[in-house]
PDB file of N, CA and C in Angstrom:
ATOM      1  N   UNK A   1     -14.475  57.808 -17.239  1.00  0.00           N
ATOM      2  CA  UNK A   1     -14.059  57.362 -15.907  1.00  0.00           C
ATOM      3  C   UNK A   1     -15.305  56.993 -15.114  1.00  0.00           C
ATOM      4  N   UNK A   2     -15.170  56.307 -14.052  1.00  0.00           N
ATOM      5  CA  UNK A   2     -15.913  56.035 -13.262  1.00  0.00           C
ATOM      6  C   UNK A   2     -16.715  57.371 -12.640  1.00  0.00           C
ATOM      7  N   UNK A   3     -18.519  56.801 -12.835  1.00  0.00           N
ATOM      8  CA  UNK A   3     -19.242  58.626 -12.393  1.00  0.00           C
ATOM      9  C   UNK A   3     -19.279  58.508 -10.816  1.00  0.00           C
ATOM     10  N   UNK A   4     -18.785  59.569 -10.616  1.00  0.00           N
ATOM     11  CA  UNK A   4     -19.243  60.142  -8.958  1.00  0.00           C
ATOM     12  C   UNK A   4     -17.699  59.193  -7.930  1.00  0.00           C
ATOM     13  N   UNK A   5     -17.000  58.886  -8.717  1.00  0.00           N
ATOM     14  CA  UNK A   5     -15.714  58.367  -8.019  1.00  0.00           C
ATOM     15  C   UNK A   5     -14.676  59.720  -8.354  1.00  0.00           C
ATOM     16  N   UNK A   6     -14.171  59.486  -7.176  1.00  0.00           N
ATOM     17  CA  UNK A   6     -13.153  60.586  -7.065  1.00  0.00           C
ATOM     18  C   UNK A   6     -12.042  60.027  -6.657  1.00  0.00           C
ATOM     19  N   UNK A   7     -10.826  59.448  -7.305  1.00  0.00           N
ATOM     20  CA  UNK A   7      -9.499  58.900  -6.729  1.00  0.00           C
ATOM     21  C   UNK A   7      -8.315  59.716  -6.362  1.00  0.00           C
ATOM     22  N   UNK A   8      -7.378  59.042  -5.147  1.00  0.00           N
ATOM     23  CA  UNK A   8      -6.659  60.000  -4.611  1.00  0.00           C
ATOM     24  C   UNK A   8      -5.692  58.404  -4.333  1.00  0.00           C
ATOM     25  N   UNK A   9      -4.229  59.072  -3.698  1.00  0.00           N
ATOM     26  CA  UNK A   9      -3.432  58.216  -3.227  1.00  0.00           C
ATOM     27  C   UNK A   9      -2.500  58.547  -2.532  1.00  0.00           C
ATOM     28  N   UNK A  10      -1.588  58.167  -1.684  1.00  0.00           N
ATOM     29  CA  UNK A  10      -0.170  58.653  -1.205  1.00  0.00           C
ATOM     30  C   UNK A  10       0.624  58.625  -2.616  1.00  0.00           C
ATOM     31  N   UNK A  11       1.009  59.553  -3.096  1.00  0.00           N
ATOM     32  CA  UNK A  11       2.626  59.863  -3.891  1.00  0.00           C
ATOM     33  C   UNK A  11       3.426  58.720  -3.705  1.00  0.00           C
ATOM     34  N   UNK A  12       4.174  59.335  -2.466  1.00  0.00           N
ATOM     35  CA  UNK A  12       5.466  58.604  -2.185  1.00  0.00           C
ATOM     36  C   UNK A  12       5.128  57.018  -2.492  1.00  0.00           C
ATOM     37  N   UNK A  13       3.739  56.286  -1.930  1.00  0.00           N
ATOM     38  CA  UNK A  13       3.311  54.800  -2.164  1.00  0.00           C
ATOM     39  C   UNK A  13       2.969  54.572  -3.695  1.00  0.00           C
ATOM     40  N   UNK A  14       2.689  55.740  -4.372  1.00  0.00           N
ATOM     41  CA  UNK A  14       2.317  55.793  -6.056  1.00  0.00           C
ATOM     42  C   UNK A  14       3.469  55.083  -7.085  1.00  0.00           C
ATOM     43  N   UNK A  15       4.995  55.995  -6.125  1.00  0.00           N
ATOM     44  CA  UNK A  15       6.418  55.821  -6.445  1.00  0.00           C
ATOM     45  C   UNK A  15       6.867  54.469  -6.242  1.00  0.00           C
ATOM     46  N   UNK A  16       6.475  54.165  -5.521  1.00  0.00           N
ATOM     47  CA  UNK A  16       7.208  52.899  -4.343  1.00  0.00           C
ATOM     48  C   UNK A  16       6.554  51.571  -5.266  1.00  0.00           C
ATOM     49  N   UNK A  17       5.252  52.245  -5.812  1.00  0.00           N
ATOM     50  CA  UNK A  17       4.281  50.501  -6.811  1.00  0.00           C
ATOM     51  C   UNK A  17       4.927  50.972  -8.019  1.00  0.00           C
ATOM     52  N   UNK A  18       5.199  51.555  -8.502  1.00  0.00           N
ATOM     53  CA  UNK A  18       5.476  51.518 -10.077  1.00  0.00           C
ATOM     54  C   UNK A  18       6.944  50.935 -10.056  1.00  0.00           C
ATOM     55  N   UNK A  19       7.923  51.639  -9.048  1.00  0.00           N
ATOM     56  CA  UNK A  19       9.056  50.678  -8.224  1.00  0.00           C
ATOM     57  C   UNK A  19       9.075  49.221  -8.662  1.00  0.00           C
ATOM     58  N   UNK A  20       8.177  48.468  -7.456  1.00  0.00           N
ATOM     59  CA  UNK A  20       8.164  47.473  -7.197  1.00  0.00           C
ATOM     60  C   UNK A  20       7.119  46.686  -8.300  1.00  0.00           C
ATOM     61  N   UNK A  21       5.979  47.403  -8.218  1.00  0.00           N
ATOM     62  CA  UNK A  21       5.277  46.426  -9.160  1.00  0.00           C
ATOM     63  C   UNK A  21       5.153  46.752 -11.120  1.00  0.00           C
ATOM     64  N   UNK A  22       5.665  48.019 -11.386  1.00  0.00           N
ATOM     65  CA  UNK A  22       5.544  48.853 -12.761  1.00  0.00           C
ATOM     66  C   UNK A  22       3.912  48.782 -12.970  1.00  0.00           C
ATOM     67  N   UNK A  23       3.494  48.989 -12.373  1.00  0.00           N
ATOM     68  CA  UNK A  23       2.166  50.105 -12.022  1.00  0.00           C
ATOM     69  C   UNK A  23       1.715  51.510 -11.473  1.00  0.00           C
ATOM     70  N   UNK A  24       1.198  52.116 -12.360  1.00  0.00           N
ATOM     71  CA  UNK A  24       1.296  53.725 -12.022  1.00  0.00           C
ATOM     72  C   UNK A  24      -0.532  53.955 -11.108  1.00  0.00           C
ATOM     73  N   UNK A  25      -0.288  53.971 -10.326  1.00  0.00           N
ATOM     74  CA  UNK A  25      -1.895  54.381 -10.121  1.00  0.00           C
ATOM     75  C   UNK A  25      -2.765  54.893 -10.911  1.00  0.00           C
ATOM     76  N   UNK A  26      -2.560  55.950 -11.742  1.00  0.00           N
ATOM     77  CA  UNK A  26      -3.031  56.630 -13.009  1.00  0.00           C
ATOM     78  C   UNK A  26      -3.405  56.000 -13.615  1.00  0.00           C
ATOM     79  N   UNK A  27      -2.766  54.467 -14.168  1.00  0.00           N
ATOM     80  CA  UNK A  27      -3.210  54.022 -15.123  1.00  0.00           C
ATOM     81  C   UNK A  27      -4.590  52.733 -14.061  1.00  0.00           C
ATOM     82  N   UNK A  28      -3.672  52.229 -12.651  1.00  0.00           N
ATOM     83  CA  UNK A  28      -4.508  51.304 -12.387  1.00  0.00           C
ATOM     84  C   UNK A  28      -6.390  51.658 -11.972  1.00  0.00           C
ATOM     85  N   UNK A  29      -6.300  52.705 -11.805  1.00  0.00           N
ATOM     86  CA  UNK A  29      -7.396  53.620 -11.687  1.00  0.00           C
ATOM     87  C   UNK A  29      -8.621  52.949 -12.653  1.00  0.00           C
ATOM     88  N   UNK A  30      -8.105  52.831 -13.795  1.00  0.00           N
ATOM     89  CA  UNK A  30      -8.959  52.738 -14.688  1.00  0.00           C
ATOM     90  C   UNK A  30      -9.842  50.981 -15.196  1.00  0.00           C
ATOM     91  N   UNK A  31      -9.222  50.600 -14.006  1.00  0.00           N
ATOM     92  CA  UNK A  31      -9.803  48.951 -13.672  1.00  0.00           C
ATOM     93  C   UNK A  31     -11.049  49.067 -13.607  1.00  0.00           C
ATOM     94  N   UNK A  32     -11.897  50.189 -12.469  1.00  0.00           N
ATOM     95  CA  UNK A  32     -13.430  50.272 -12.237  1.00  0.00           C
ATOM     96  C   UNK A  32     -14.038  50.342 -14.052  1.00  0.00           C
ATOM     97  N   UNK A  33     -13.329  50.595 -15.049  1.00  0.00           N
ATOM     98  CA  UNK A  33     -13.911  50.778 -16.038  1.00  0.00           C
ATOM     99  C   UNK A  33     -14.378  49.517 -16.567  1.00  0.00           C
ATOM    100  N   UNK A  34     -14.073  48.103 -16.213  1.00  0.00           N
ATOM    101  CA  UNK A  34     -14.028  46.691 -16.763  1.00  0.00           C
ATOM    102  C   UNK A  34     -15.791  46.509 -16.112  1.00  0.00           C
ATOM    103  N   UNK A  35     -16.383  46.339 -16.988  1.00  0.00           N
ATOM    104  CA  UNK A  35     -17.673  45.683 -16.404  1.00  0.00           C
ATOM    105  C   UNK A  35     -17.677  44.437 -16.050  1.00  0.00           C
ATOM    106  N   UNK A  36     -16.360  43.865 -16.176  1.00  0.00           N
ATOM    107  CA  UNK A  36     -16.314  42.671 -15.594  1.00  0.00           C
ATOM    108  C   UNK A  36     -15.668  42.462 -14.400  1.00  0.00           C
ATOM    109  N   UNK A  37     -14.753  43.325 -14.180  1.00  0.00           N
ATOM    110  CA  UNK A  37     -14.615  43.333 -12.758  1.00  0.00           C
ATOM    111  C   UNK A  37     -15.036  42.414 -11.458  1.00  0.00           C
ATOM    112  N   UNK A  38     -14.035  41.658 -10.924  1.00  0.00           N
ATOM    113  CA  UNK A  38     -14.538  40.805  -9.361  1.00  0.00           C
ATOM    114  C   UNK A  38     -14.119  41.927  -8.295  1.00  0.00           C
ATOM    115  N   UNK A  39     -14.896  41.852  -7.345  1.00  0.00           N
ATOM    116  CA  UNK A  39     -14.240  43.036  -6.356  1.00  0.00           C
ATOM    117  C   UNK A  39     -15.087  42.023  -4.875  1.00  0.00           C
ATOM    118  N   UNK A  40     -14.193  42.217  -4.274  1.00  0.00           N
ATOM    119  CA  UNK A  40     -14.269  41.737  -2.981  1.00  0.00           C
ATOM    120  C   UNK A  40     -13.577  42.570  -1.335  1.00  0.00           C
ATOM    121  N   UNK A  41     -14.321  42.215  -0.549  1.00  0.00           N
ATOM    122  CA  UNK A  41     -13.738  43.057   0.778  1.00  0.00           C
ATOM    123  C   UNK A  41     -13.013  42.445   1.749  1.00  0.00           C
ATOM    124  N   UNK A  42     -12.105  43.097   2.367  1.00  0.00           N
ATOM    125  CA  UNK A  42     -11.376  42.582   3.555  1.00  0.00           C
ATOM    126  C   UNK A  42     -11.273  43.351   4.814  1.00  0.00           C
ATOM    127  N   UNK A  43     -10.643  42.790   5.461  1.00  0.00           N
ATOM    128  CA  UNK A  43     -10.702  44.074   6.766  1.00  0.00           C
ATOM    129  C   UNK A  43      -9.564  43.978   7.065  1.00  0.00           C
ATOM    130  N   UNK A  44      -8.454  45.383   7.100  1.00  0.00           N
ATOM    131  CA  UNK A  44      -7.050  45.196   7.881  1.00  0.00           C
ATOM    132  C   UNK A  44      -6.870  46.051   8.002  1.00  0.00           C
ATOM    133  N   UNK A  45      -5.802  46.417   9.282  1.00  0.00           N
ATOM    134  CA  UNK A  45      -6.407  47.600  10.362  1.00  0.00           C
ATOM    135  C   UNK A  45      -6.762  48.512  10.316  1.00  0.00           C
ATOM    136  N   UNK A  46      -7.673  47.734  10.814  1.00  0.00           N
ATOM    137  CA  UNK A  46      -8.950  48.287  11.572  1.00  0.00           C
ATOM    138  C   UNK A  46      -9.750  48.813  10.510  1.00  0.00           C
ATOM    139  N   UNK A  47     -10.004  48.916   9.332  1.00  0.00           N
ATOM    140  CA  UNK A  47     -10.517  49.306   8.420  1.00  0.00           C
ATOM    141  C   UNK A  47     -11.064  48.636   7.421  1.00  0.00           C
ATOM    142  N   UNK A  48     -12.176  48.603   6.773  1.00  0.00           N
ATOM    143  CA  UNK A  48     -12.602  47.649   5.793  1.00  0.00           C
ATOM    144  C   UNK A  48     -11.894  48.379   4.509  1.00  0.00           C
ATOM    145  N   UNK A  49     -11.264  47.068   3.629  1.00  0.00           N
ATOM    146  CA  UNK A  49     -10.433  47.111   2.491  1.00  0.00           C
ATOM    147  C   UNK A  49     -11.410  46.764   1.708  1.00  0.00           C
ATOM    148  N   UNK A  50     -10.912  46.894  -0.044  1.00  0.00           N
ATOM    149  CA  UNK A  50     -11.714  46.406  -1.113  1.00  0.00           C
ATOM    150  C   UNK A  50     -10.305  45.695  -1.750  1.00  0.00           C
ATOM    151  N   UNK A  51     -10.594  44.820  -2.713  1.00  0.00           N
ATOM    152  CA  UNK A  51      -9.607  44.432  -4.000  1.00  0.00           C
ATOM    153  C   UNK A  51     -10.417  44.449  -5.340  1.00  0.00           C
ATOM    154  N   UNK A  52     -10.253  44.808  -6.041  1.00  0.00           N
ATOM    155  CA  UNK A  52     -10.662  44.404  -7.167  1.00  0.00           C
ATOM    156  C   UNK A  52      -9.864  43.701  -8.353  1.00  0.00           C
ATOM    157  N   UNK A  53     -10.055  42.705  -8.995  1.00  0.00           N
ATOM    158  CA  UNK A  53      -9.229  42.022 -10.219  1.00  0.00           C
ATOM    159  C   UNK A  53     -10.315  42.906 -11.245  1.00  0.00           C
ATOM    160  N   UNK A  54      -9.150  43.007 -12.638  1.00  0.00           N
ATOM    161  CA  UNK A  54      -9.867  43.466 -13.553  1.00  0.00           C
ATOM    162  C   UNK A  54      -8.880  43.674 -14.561  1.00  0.00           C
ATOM    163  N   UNK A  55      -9.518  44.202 -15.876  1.00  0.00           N
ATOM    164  CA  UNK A  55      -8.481  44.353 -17.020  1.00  0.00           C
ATOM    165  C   UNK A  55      -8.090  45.654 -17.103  1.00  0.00           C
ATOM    166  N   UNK A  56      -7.012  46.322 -17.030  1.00  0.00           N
ATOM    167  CA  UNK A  56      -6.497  47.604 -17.870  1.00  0.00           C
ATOM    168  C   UNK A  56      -4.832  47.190 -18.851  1.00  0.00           C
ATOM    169  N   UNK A  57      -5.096  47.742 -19.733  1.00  0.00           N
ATOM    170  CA  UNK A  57      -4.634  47.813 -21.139  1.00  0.00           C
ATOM    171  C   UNK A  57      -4.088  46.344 -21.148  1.00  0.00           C
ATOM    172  N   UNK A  58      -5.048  45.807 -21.431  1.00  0.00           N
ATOM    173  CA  UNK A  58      -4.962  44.050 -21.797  1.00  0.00           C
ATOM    174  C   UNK A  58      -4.235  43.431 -20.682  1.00  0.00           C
ATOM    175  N   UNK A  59      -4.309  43.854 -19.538  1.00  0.00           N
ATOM    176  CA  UNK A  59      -3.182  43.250 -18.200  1.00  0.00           C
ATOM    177  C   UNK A  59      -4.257  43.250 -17.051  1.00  0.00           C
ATOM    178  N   UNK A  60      -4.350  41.719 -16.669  1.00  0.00           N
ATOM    179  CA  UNK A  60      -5.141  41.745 -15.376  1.00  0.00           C
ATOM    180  C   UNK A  60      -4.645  42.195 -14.280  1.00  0.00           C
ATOM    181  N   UNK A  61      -5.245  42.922 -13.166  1.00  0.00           N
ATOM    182  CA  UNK A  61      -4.816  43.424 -12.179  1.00  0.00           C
ATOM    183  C   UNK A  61      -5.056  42.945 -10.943  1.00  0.00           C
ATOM    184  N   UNK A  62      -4.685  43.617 -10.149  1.00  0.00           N
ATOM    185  CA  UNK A  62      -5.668  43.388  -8.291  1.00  0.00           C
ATOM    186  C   UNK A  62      -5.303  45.021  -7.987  1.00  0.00           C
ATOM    187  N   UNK A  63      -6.229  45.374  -7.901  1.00  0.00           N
ATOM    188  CA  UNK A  63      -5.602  46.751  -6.846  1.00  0.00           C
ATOM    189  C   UNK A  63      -6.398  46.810  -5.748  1.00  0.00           C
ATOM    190  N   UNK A  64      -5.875  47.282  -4.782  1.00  0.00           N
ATOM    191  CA  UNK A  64      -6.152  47.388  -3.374  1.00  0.00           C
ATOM    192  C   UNK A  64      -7.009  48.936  -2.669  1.00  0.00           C
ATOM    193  N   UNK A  65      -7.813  49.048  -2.314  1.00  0.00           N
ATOM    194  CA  UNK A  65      -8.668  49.923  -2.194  1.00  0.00           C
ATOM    195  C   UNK A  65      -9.049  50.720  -0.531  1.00  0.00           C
ATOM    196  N   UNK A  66      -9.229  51.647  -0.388  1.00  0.00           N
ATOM    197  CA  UNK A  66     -10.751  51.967   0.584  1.00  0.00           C
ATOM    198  C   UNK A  66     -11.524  52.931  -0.146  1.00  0.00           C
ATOM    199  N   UNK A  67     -12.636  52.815   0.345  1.00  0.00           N
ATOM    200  CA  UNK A  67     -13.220  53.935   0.576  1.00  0.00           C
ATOM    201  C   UNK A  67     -13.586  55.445   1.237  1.00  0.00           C
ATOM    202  N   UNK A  68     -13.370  56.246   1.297  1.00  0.00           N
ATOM    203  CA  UNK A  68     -13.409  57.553   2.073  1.00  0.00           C
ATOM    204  C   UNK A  68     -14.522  58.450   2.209  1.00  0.00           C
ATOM    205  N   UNK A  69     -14.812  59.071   2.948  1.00  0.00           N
ATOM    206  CA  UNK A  69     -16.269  59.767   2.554  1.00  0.00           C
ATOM    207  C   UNK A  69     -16.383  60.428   1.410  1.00  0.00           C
ATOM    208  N   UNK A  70     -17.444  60.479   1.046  1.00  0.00           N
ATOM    209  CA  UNK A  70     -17.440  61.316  -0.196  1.00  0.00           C
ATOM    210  C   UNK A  70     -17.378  60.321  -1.409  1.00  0.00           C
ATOM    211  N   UNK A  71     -17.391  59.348  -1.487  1.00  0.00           N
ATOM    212  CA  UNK A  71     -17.132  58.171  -2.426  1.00  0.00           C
ATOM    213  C   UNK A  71     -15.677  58.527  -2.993  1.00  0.00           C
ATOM    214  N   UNK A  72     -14.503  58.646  -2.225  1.00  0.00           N
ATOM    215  CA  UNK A  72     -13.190  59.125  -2.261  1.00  0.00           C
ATOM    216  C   UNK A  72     -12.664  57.357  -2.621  1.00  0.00           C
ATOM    217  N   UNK A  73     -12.147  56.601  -3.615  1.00  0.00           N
ATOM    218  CA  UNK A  73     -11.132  55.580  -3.558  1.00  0.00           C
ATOM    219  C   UNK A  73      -9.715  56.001  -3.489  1.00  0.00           C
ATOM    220  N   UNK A  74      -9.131  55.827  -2.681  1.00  0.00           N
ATOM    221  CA  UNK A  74      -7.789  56.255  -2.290  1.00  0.00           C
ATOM    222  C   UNK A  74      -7.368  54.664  -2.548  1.00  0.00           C
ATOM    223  N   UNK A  75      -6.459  54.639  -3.536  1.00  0.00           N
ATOM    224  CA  UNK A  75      -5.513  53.286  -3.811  1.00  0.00           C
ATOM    225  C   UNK A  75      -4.519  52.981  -2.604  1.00  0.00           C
ATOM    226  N   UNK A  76      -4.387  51.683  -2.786  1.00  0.00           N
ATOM    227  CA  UNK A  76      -3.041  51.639  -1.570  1.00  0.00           C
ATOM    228  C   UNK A  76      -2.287  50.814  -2.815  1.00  0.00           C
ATOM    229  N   UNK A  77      -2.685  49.685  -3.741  1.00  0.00           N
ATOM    230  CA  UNK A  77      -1.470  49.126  -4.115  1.00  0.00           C
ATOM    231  C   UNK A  77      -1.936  48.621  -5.619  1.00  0.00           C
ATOM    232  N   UNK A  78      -1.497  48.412  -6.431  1.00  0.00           N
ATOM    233  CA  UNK A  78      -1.631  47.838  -7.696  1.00  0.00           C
ATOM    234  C   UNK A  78      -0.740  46.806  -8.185  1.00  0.00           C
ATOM    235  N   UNK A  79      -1.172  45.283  -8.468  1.00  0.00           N
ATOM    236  CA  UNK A  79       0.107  44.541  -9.275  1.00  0.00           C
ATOM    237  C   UNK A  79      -0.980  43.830 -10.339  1.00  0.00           C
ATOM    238  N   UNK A  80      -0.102  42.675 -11.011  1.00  0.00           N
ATOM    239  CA  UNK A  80      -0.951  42.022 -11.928  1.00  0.00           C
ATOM    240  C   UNK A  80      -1.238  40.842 -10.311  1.00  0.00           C
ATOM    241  N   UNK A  81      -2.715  40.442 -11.459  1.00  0.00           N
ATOM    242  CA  UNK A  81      -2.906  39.547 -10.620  1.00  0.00           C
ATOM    243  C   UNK A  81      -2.207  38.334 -11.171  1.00  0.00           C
ATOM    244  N   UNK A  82      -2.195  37.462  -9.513  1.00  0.00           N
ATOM    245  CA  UNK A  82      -1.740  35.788  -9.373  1.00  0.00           C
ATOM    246  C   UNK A  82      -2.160  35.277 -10.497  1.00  0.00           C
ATOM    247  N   UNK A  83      -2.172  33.907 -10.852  1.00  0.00           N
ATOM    248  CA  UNK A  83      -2.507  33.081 -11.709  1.00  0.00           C
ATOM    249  C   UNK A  83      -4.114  32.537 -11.268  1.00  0.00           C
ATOM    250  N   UNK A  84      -4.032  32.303  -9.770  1.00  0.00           N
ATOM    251  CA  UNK A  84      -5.459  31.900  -9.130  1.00  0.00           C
ATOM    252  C   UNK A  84      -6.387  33.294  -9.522  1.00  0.00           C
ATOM    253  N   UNK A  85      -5.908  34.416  -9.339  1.00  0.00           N
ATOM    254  CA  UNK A  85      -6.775  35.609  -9.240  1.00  0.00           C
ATOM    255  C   UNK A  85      -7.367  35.626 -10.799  1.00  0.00           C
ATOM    256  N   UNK A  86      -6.070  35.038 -11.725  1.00  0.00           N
ATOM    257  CA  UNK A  86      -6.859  35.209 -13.386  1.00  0.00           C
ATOM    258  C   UNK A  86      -7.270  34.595 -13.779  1.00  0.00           C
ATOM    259  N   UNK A  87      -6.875  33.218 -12.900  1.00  0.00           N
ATOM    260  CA  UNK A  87      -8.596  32.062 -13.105  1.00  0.00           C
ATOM    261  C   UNK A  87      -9.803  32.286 -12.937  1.00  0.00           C
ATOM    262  N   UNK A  88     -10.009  33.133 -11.748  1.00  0.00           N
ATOM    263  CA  UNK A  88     -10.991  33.238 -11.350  1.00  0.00           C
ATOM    264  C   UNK A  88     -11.745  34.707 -12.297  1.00  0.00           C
ATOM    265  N   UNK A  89     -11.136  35.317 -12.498  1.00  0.00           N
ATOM    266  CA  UNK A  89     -11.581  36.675 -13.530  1.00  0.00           C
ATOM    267  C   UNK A  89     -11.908  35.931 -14.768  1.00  0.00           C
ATOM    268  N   UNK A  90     -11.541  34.876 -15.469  1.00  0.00           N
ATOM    269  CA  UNK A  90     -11.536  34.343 -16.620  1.00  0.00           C
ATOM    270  C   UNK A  90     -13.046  33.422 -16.185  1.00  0.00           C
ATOM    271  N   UNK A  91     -13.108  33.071 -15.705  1.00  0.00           N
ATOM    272  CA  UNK A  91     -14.788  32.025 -15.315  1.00  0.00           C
ATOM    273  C   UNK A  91     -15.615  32.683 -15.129  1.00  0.00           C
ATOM    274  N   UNK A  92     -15.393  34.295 -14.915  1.00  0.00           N
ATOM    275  CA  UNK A  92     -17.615  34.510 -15.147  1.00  0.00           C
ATOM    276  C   UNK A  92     -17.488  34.541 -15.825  1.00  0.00           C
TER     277      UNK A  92
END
């Protein structure tokens, strides 16, 4: 796993993505492991966001991020990524 990362999430929102998108946080977690990884930042409220695209078990992703003290990633959302998002993971 990723060293010195510590992941956490809301449950009930854990329930609600595997729901809607059949993504378990558990598994999307394991995206930081892709050395290829694109990760980029956003800001929405009031808080700076991360995304990252990346591969877990042969399925590109996006999951949605912050940071917390402590180098805490608390997930907010996991799906596959768009078609634009796996263009762009596919060109570096």
């Amino acid at each position: 796993m990723s060293k010195n990362k510590t992941f956490t999430w809301d449950e009930p929102k854990r329930q609600i993505n595997i729901e809607k998108h059949g993504i378990d946080f558990q598994d999307a977690k394991h995206i930081f492991e892709d050395p290829y990884r694109i990760e980029r930042q956003s800001y929405k409220n009031y808080e700076d966001r991360y995304e990252v695209i990346g591969e877990v078990n042969s399925n590109i992703l996006l999951v949605a991020y912050v940071i917390r003290e402590g180098n805490v990633y608390r997930l907010i959302s996991a799906r596959r990524a768009s078609r634009n998002e796996r263009k762009s993971y596919y060109e570096i």
